[in-house]
Short mmCIF file of C-alpha atoms in Angstrom, two decimals:
data_model
loop_
_atom_site.label_atom_id
_atom_site.label_comp_id
_atom_site.label_asym_id
_atom_site.label_seq_id
_atom_site.Cartn_x
_atom_site.Cartn_y
_atom_site.Cartn_z
CA UNK A 1 17.15 21.14 -2.77
CA UNK A 2 16.76 18.64 -5.61
CA UNK A 3 13.26 17.37 -6.38
CA UNK A 4 11.87 14.91 -8.93
CA UNK A 5 8.58 16.00 -10.52
CA UNK A 6 6.18 13.91 -12.57
CA UNK A 7 5.32 16.63 -15.08
CA UNK A 8 2.83 14.52 -17.07
CA UNK A 9 2.14 10.82 -17.62
CA UNK A 10 5.36 9.10 -18.66
CA UNK A 11 7.65 12.02 -17.90
CA UNK A 12 9.87 13.01 -14.94
CA UNK A 13 12.04 16.09 -14.50
CA UNK A 14 14.61 16.96 -11.82
CA UNK A 15 14.15 20.51 -10.50
CA UNK A 16 15.85 22.70 -7.91
CA UNK A 17 13.38 24.10 -5.37
CA UNK A 18 13.63 25.94 -2.07
CA UNK A 19 13.95 23.87 1.08
CA UNK A 20 10.82 24.04 3.25
CA UNK A 21 10.79 26.60 6.07
CA UNK A 22 9.46 25.49 9.44
CA UNK A 23 5.86 26.57 10.00
CA UNK A 24 3.49 26.35 12.92
CA UNK A 25 2.29 22.81 13.56
CA UNK A 26 4.68 21.38 10.98
CA UNK A 27 7.81 19.20 11.05
CA UNK A 28 10.64 18.94 8.54
CA UNK A 29 12.10 15.55 7.63
CA UNK A 30 15.35 14.94 5.80
CA UNK A 31 14.31 12.09 3.52
CA UNK A 32 16.51 8.97 3.64
CA UNK A 33 14.35 6.30 1.97
CA UNK A 34 11.48 6.39 -0.53
CA UNK A 35 9.51 3.25 -1.31
CA UNK A 36 8.01 3.02 -4.80
CA UNK A 37 4.39 1.90 -4.69
CA UNK A 38 1.56 1.12 -7.09
CA UNK A 39 0.18 4.64 -6.72
CA UNK A 40 3.47 6.08 -8.00
CA UNK A 41 3.56 3.63 -10.90
CA UNK A 42 -0.07 4.29 -11.85
CA UNK A 43 0.49 8.04 -11.65
CA UNK A 44 3.43 7.69 -14.03
CA UNK A 45 1.23 5.60 -16.36
CA UNK A 46 -1.62 8.11 -16.15
CA UNK A 47 -4.09 5.59 -14.66
CA UNK A 48 -4.26 6.81 -11.07
CA UNK A 49 -7.65 8.19 -9.92
CA UNK A 50 -7.78 11.46 -7.91
CA UNK A 51 -4.62 12.72 -9.63
CA UNK A 52 -3.42 15.94 -11.28
CA UNK A 53 -0.12 16.92 -12.91
CA UNK A 54 2.51 18.16 -12.33
CA UNK A 55 3.05 16.35 -9.02
CA UNK A 56 5.95 15.31 -6.82
CA UNK A 57 5.27 11.65 -6.02
CA UNK A 58 6.23 9.61 -2.99
CA UNK A 59 4.55 8.73 0.30
CA UNK A 60 6.36 5.60 1.55
CA UNK A 61 8.97 7.57 3.42
CA UNK A 62 11.53 7.44 6.20
CA UNK A 63 14.00 10.03 7.33
CA UNK A 64 15.67 12.11 9.99
CA UNK A 65 13.66 14.68 11.93
CA UNK A 66 15.51 17.99 11.52
CA UNK A 67 12.99 20.54 12.87
CA UNK A 68 9.49 20.62 14.32
CA UNK A 69 6.83 22.70 16.02
CA UNK A 70 4.35 21.22 18.51
CA UNK A 71 5.52 17.59 18.50
CA UNK A 72 5.83 16.60 22.17
CA UNK A 73 8.07 13.61 22.79
CA UNK A 74 10.04 13.94 19.55
CA UNK A 75 13.68 14.96 19.28
CA UNK A 76 15.70 16.56 16.50
CA UNK A 77 17.90 13.92 14.89
CA UNK A 78 15.69 10.94 15.58
CA UNK A 79 14.64 8.46 12.92
CA UNK A 80 10.99 8.91 11.93
CA UNK A 81 8.26 8.13 9.48
CA UNK A 82 4.79 9.66 9.26
CA UNK A 83 1.18 8.93 8.29
CA UNK A 84 0.88 10.43 4.80
CA UNK A 85 -2.89 11.01 4.78
CA UNK A 86 -3.50 14.58 5.89
CA UNK A 87 -7.05 14.91 7.23
CA UNK A 88 -9.13 17.97 8.06
CA UNK A 89 -10.22 16.88 11.54
CA UNK A 90 -13.74 18.33 11.22
CA UNK A 91 -15.69 16.35 8.57
CA UNK A 92 -18.09 13.48 9.28
CA UNK A 93 -15.36 10.87 8.73
CA UNK A 94 -12.88 12.60 11.04
CA UNK A 95 -15.54 13.13 13.71
CA UNK A 96 -16.36 9.42 13.44
CA UNK A 97 -12.75 8.33 13.99
CA UNK A 98 -12.13 7.58 10.31
CA UNK A 99 -9.40 10.08 9.30
CA UNK A 100 -8.20 7.62 6.64
CA UNK A 101 -11.28 8.43 4.52
CA UNK A 102 -11.58 12.13 5.42
CA UNK A 103 -13.92 14.02 3.08
CA UNK A 104 -11.18 16.59 2.48
CA UNK A 105 -8.19 14.24 2.62
CA UNK A 106 -4.89 15.27 1.10
CA UNK A 107 -2.68 12.24 0.46
CA UNK A 108 1.01 13.05 0.29
CA UNK A 109 2.27 12.49 -3.24
CA UNK A 110 -1.26 12.31 -4.67
CA UNK A 111 -3.32 15.38 -3.78
CA UNK A 112 -0.31 17.38 -2.53
CA UNK A 113 3.39 17.15 -3.37
CA UNK A 114 5.18 14.22 -1.83
CA UNK A 115 8.54 12.82 -0.89
CA UNK A 116 10.68 12.72 -4.03
CA UNK A 117 12.61 15.55 -2.39
CA UNK A 118 15.55 15.99 -0.05
CA UNK A 119 13.50 17.72 2.67
CA UNK A 120 9.75 17.44 3.29
CA UNK A 121 7.41 19.42 5.56
CA UNK A 122 4.57 17.39 7.13
CA UNK A 123 2.03 18.02 9.90
CA UNK A 124 3.63 17.35 13.27
CA UNK A 125 0.53 15.36 14.23
CA UNK A 126 1.37 12.81 11.51
CA UNK A 127 4.82 11.90 12.87
CA UNK A 128 5.72 8.36 13.89
CA UNK A 129 8.66 7.47 16.15
CA UNK A 130 11.19 5.14 14.56
CA UNK A 131 10.78 2.58 17.36
CA UNK A 132 14.30 1.26 16.72
CA UNK A 133 13.47 0.26 13.15
CA UNK A 134 15.85 0.91 10.25
CA UNK A 135 15.17 3.42 7.47
CA UNK A 136 14.41 0.48 5.15
CA UNK A 137 11.88 -0.93 7.59
CA UNK A 138 10.26 2.44 8.26
CA UNK A 139 9.79 3.08 4.53
CA UNK A 140 7.76 -0.14 4.33
CA UNK A 141 5.41 0.59 7.23
CA UNK A 142 2.89 2.52 5.12
CA UNK A 143 2.27 -0.10 2.39
CA UNK A 144 2.04 -2.83 5.01
CA UNK A 145 -0.41 -0.68 6.98
CA UNK A 146 -2.64 -0.58 3.88
CA UNK A 147 -2.77 -4.37 3.99
CA UNK A 148 -3.26 -4.47 7.75
CA UNK A 149 -6.19 -2.07 7.45
CA UNK A 150 -7.85 -4.19 4.77
CA UNK A 151 -7.52 -7.28 6.96
CA UNK A 152 -8.97 -5.39 9.92
CA UNK A 153 -11.89 -4.25 7.75
CA UNK A 154 -12.50 -7.88 6.80
CA UNK A 155 -12.47 -9.00 10.44
CA UNK A 156 -10.38 -12.08 9.64
CA UNK A 157 -10.93 -14.87 12.16
CA UNK A 158 -8.74 -17.76 13.22
CA UNK A 159 -8.86 -20.68 10.81
CA UNK A 160 -10.98 -19.22 8.02
CA UNK A 161 -9.93 -19.26 4.40
CA UNK A 162 -8.83 -15.86 3.10
CA UNK A 163 -8.38 -15.33 -0.63
CA UNK A 164 -6.02 -12.49 -1.56
CA UNK A 165 -6.36 -11.50 -5.21
CA UNK A 166 -3.11 -9.94 -6.43
CA UNK A 167 0.46 -10.59 -5.30
CA UNK A 168 1.90 -7.10 -5.63
CA UNK A 169 3.43 -5.46 -2.55
CA UNK A 170 0.01 -4.44 -1.20
CA UNK A 171 -1.40 -7.92 -1.74
CA UNK A 172 1.63 -9.40 -0.03
CA UNK A 173 1.02 -7.12 2.94
CA UNK A 174 -2.61 -8.24 3.01
CA UNK A 175 -1.47 -11.86 2.97
CA UNK A 176 1.01 -11.26 5.80
CA UNK A 177 -1.54 -9.68 8.10
CA UNK A 178 -4.28 -12.15 7.21
CA UNK A 179 -1.83 -14.87 8.27
CA UNK A 180 -0.98 -12.99 11.47
CA UNK A 181 -4.74 -12.76 12.17
CA UNK A 182 -4.96 -16.55 11.93
CA UNK A 183 -6.35 -16.97 8.43
CA UNK A 184 -5.49 -19.78 6.02
CA UNK A 185 -4.27 -17.58 3.19
CA UNK A 186 -4.68 -18.32 -0.52
CA UNK A 187 -3.06 -15.95 -3.03
CA UNK A 188 -4.00 -15.74 -6.69
CA UNK A 189 -1.97 -13.94 -9.36
CA UNK A 190 -0.84 -14.45 -12.96
CA UNK A 191 2.84 -13.91 -12.10
CA UNK A 192 4.46 -17.21 -11.12
CA UNK A 193 7.53 -15.52 -9.64
CA UNK A 194 5.40 -13.50 -7.24
CA UNK A 195 3.38 -16.57 -6.29
CA UNK A 196 6.61 -18.42 -5.53
CA UNK A 197 7.74 -15.48 -3.37
CA UNK A 198 4.46 -15.66 -1.43
CA UNK A 199 4.84 -19.37 -0.87
CA UNK A 200 8.53 -19.31 0.09
CA UNK A 201 8.90 -16.01 1.93
CA UNK A 202 5.42 -15.28 3.33
CA UNK A 203 4.30 -18.81 4.23
CA UNK A 204 0.91 -18.53 2.54
CA UNK A 205 -1.33 -21.61 2.61
CA UNK A 206 -1.86 -22.02 -1.16
CA UNK A 207 -1.24 -20.14 -4.41
CA UNK A 208 -3.22 -20.18 -7.68
CA UNK A 209 -2.36 -18.92 -11.15
CA UNK A 210 -5.72 -18.60 -12.98
CA UNK A 211 -3.93 -18.70 -16.34
CA UNK A 212 -2.68 -22.20 -15.56
CA UNK A 213 -5.60 -23.73 -13.67
CA UNK A 214 -9.31 -23.28 -13.04
CA UNK A 215 -9.33 -20.94 -10.06
CA UNK A 216 -12.93 -21.73 -9.10
CA UNK A 217 -12.36 -25.47 -9.03
CA UNK A 218 -9.05 -25.11 -7.22
CA UNK A 219 -10.68 -22.95 -4.53
CA UNK A 220 -13.42 -25.54 -4.06
CA UNK A 221 -10.75 -28.20 -3.63
CA UNK A 222 -8.72 -26.19 -1.12
CA UNK A 223 -11.76 -25.19 0.97
CA UNK A 224 -13.54 -28.56 0.83
CA UNK A 225 -16.29 -27.02 -1.29
CA UNK A 226 -17.02 -24.13 1.07
CA UNK A 227 -15.12 -21.35 -0.80
CA UNK A 228 -13.28 -18.53 1.02
CA UNK A 229 -15.19 -16.62 3.68
CA UNK A 230 -12.98 -13.59 3.08
CA UNK A 231 -11.95 -12.28 -0.35
CA UNK A 232 -9.65 -9.25 -0.55
CA UNK A 233 -8.76 -7.65 -3.87
CA UNK A 234 -5.37 -5.99 -4.12
CA UNK A 235 -5.13 -5.75 -7.90
CA UNK A 236 -7.12 -2.67 -8.87
CA UNK A 237 -7.86 -4.65 -12.03
CA UNK A 238 -11.47 -4.50 -13.18
CA UNK A 239 -11.61 -8.04 -14.58
CA UNK A 240 -10.03 -9.52 -11.46
CA UNK A 241 -12.38 -7.55 -9.19
CA UNK A 242 -15.48 -8.68 -11.08
CA UNK A 243 -14.33 -12.32 -11.30
CA UNK A 244 -13.71 -12.54 -7.56
CA UNK A 245 -17.42 -12.17 -6.80
CA UNK A 246 -17.69 -15.81 -7.94
CA UNK A 247 -15.13 -16.92 -5.35
CA UNK A 248 -17.07 -15.97 -2.22
CA UNK A 249 -18.54 -18.44 0.24
CA UNK A 250 -22.08 -17.88 1.44
CA UNK A 251 -21.86 -15.25 4.17
CA UNK A 252 -18.48 -14.03 2.86
CA UNK A 253 -16.94 -10.58 3.18
CA UNK A 254 -15.38 -9.02 0.09
CA UNK A 255 -12.98 -6.13 0.67
CA UNK A 256 -11.68 -3.92 -2.14
CA UNK A 257 -8.23 -2.60 -1.31
CA UNK A 258 -7.22 -2.13 -4.94
CA UNK A 259 -8.62 0.85 -6.82
CA UNK A 260 -9.52 1.30 -10.50
CA UNK A 261 -11.46 3.85 -12.55
CA UNK A 262 -14.25 1.70 -13.99
CA UNK A 263 -17.56 0.33 -12.73
CA UNK A 264 -17.93 -2.88 -10.76
CA UNK A 265 -20.42 -5.34 -12.28
CA UNK A 266 -21.84 -8.43 -10.60
CA UNK A 267 -24.98 -10.54 -10.51
CA UNK A 268 -27.34 -9.25 -7.85
CA UNK A 269 -29.01 -12.67 -7.32
CA UNK A 270 -25.65 -14.41 -6.88
CA UNK A 271 -24.49 -11.74 -4.44
CA UNK A 272 -27.84 -11.58 -2.63
CA UNK A 273 -28.23 -15.31 -2.08
CA UNK A 274 -24.88 -15.38 -0.32
CA UNK A 275 -25.88 -12.55 2.04
CA UNK A 276 -22.42 -11.27 1.22
CA UNK A 277 -20.81 -8.08 2.48
CA UNK A 278 -18.95 -5.73 0.12
CA UNK A 279 -16.54 -3.18 1.59
CA UNK A 280 -13.90 -0.77 0.41
CA UNK A 281 -10.71 -0.20 2.37
CA UNK A 282 -8.97 3.14 2.00
CA UNK A 283 -5.54 4.05 3.38
CA UNK A 284 -4.92 3.14 7.03
CA UNK A 285 -5.16 4.55 10.55
CA UNK A 286 -2.60 5.13 13.27
CA UNK A 287 -3.80 1.88 14.83
CA UNK A 288 -2.78 0.00 11.68
CA UNK A 289 0.62 1.72 11.52
CA UNK A 290 1.28 0.78 15.15
CA UNK A 291 0.21 -2.82 14.51
CA UNK A 292 2.64 -3.06 11.59
CA UNK A 293 5.54 -1.60 13.55
CA UNK A 294 4.88 -3.89 16.50
CA UNK A 295 4.73 -6.88 14.13
CA UNK A 296 8.08 -5.85 12.64
CA UNK A 297 9.69 -5.54 16.06
CA UNK A 298 8.41 -8.99 17.07
CA UNK A 299 9.69 -10.58 13.86
CA UNK A 300 6.24 -11.54 12.57
CA UNK A 301 6.95 -9.52 9.43
CA UNK A 302 10.38 -9.33 7.81
CA UNK A 303 10.18 -6.25 5.58
CA UNK A 304 13.72 -6.56 4.21
CA UNK A 305 12.57 -9.54 2.12
CA UNK A 306 10.36 -7.22 0.06
CA UNK A 307 13.15 -4.97 -1.22
CA UNK A 308 14.43 -6.33 -4.54
CA UNK A 309 15.74 -3.14 -6.19
CA UNK A 310 17.70 -0.17 -4.84
CA UNK A 311 18.55 3.03 -6.64
CA UNK A 312 20.07 6.39 -5.63
CA UNK A 313 17.82 9.43 -5.94
CA UNK A 314 19.66 10.82 -8.95
CA UNK A 315 19.03 7.61 -10.94
CA UNK A 316 15.26 7.33 -10.39
CA UNK A 317 14.29 9.13 -13.60
CA UNK A 318 16.20 6.74 -15.83
CA UNK A 319 15.13 3.54 -14.03
CA UNK A 320 11.54 4.24 -12.99
CA UNK A 321 9.84 3.10 -16.20
CA UNK A 322 11.55 -0.30 -16.04
CA UNK A 323 9.71 -1.06 -12.78
CA UNK A 324 6.44 -1.19 -14.71
CA UNK A 325 7.68 -4.27 -16.60
CA UNK A 326 7.01 -7.71 -15.04
CA UNK A 327 10.27 -9.06 -16.45
CA UNK A 328 12.15 -6.65 -14.17
CA UNK A 329 11.14 -8.90 -11.27
CA UNK A 330 10.59 -5.98 -8.93
CA UNK A 331 8.71 -6.57 -5.71
CA UNK A 332 9.66 -3.35 -3.97
CA UNK A 333 12.03 -0.70 -5.29
CA UNK A 334 13.61 1.60 -2.74
CA UNK A 335 15.21 4.98 -3.37
CA UNK A 336 18.18 5.94 -1.18
CA UNK A 337 19.21 9.51 -0.32
#
């Protein structure tokens, strides 16, 4: 089968490899769609934590189930996706019902080879039924689940102001599920096109470009001086993460969905006086995946609006680097097999 390998930062190579052979407790999926996410882009740039080369990228996947062992209720030929965070099942996190942050986690396309392939073997326990969703929709479940998990971590309540920092695909997913949870959503980003998309397609409450206006003053105006009670970072940008500590209301919850390599720095007195809560949000759980799929089926989320670029598998190598450039206008690129 044909595979696409990221051999080192900035370099891809197509290779022929053996198709996977069915093993105990595994399932084989014929890949039909691959969503390109920030993790893939950062890996290509060489800025992704927890990463080693060479690596086959890809974990936003949908396909046809062609073989399986020990997957009751599934049928060969059905449309499927899967949860791409392979956990050990025995560590403190797994025993506590937190497989998304397993001590020994192996994320598909990060710690182990991923879905830039024609056929992929995954644990049968990770499979997700298609639930009548299209391949396009199924390939978007995982990134939206990341956002849904961050919102669940924040415990968003009806009517409160939620600031989402970063209007990339993950931030958009955060905004969607914060809205579904009843929050008044404010999105900040330096890309006007993405802010317009959030306003027009995702029905967010307000948008702010901090390059064009004073974000702190604008937030005070929007919230009647209270400031947001939930702040969720989806940038993975150190400056943005540090700045957002100033945007919290007293008693606020700050959730870090984005990830970067540096150190967070903030004023202890300013944080302390707010009795603020700081949390990280890693990956997602089956509960989040099911919430996303149910929201899709009920029309609360329209995933097709996210896909702005499509490319066949054999053209990924030549087009991938362009998706790093803001002028490309990419929201979500999807690979078709």
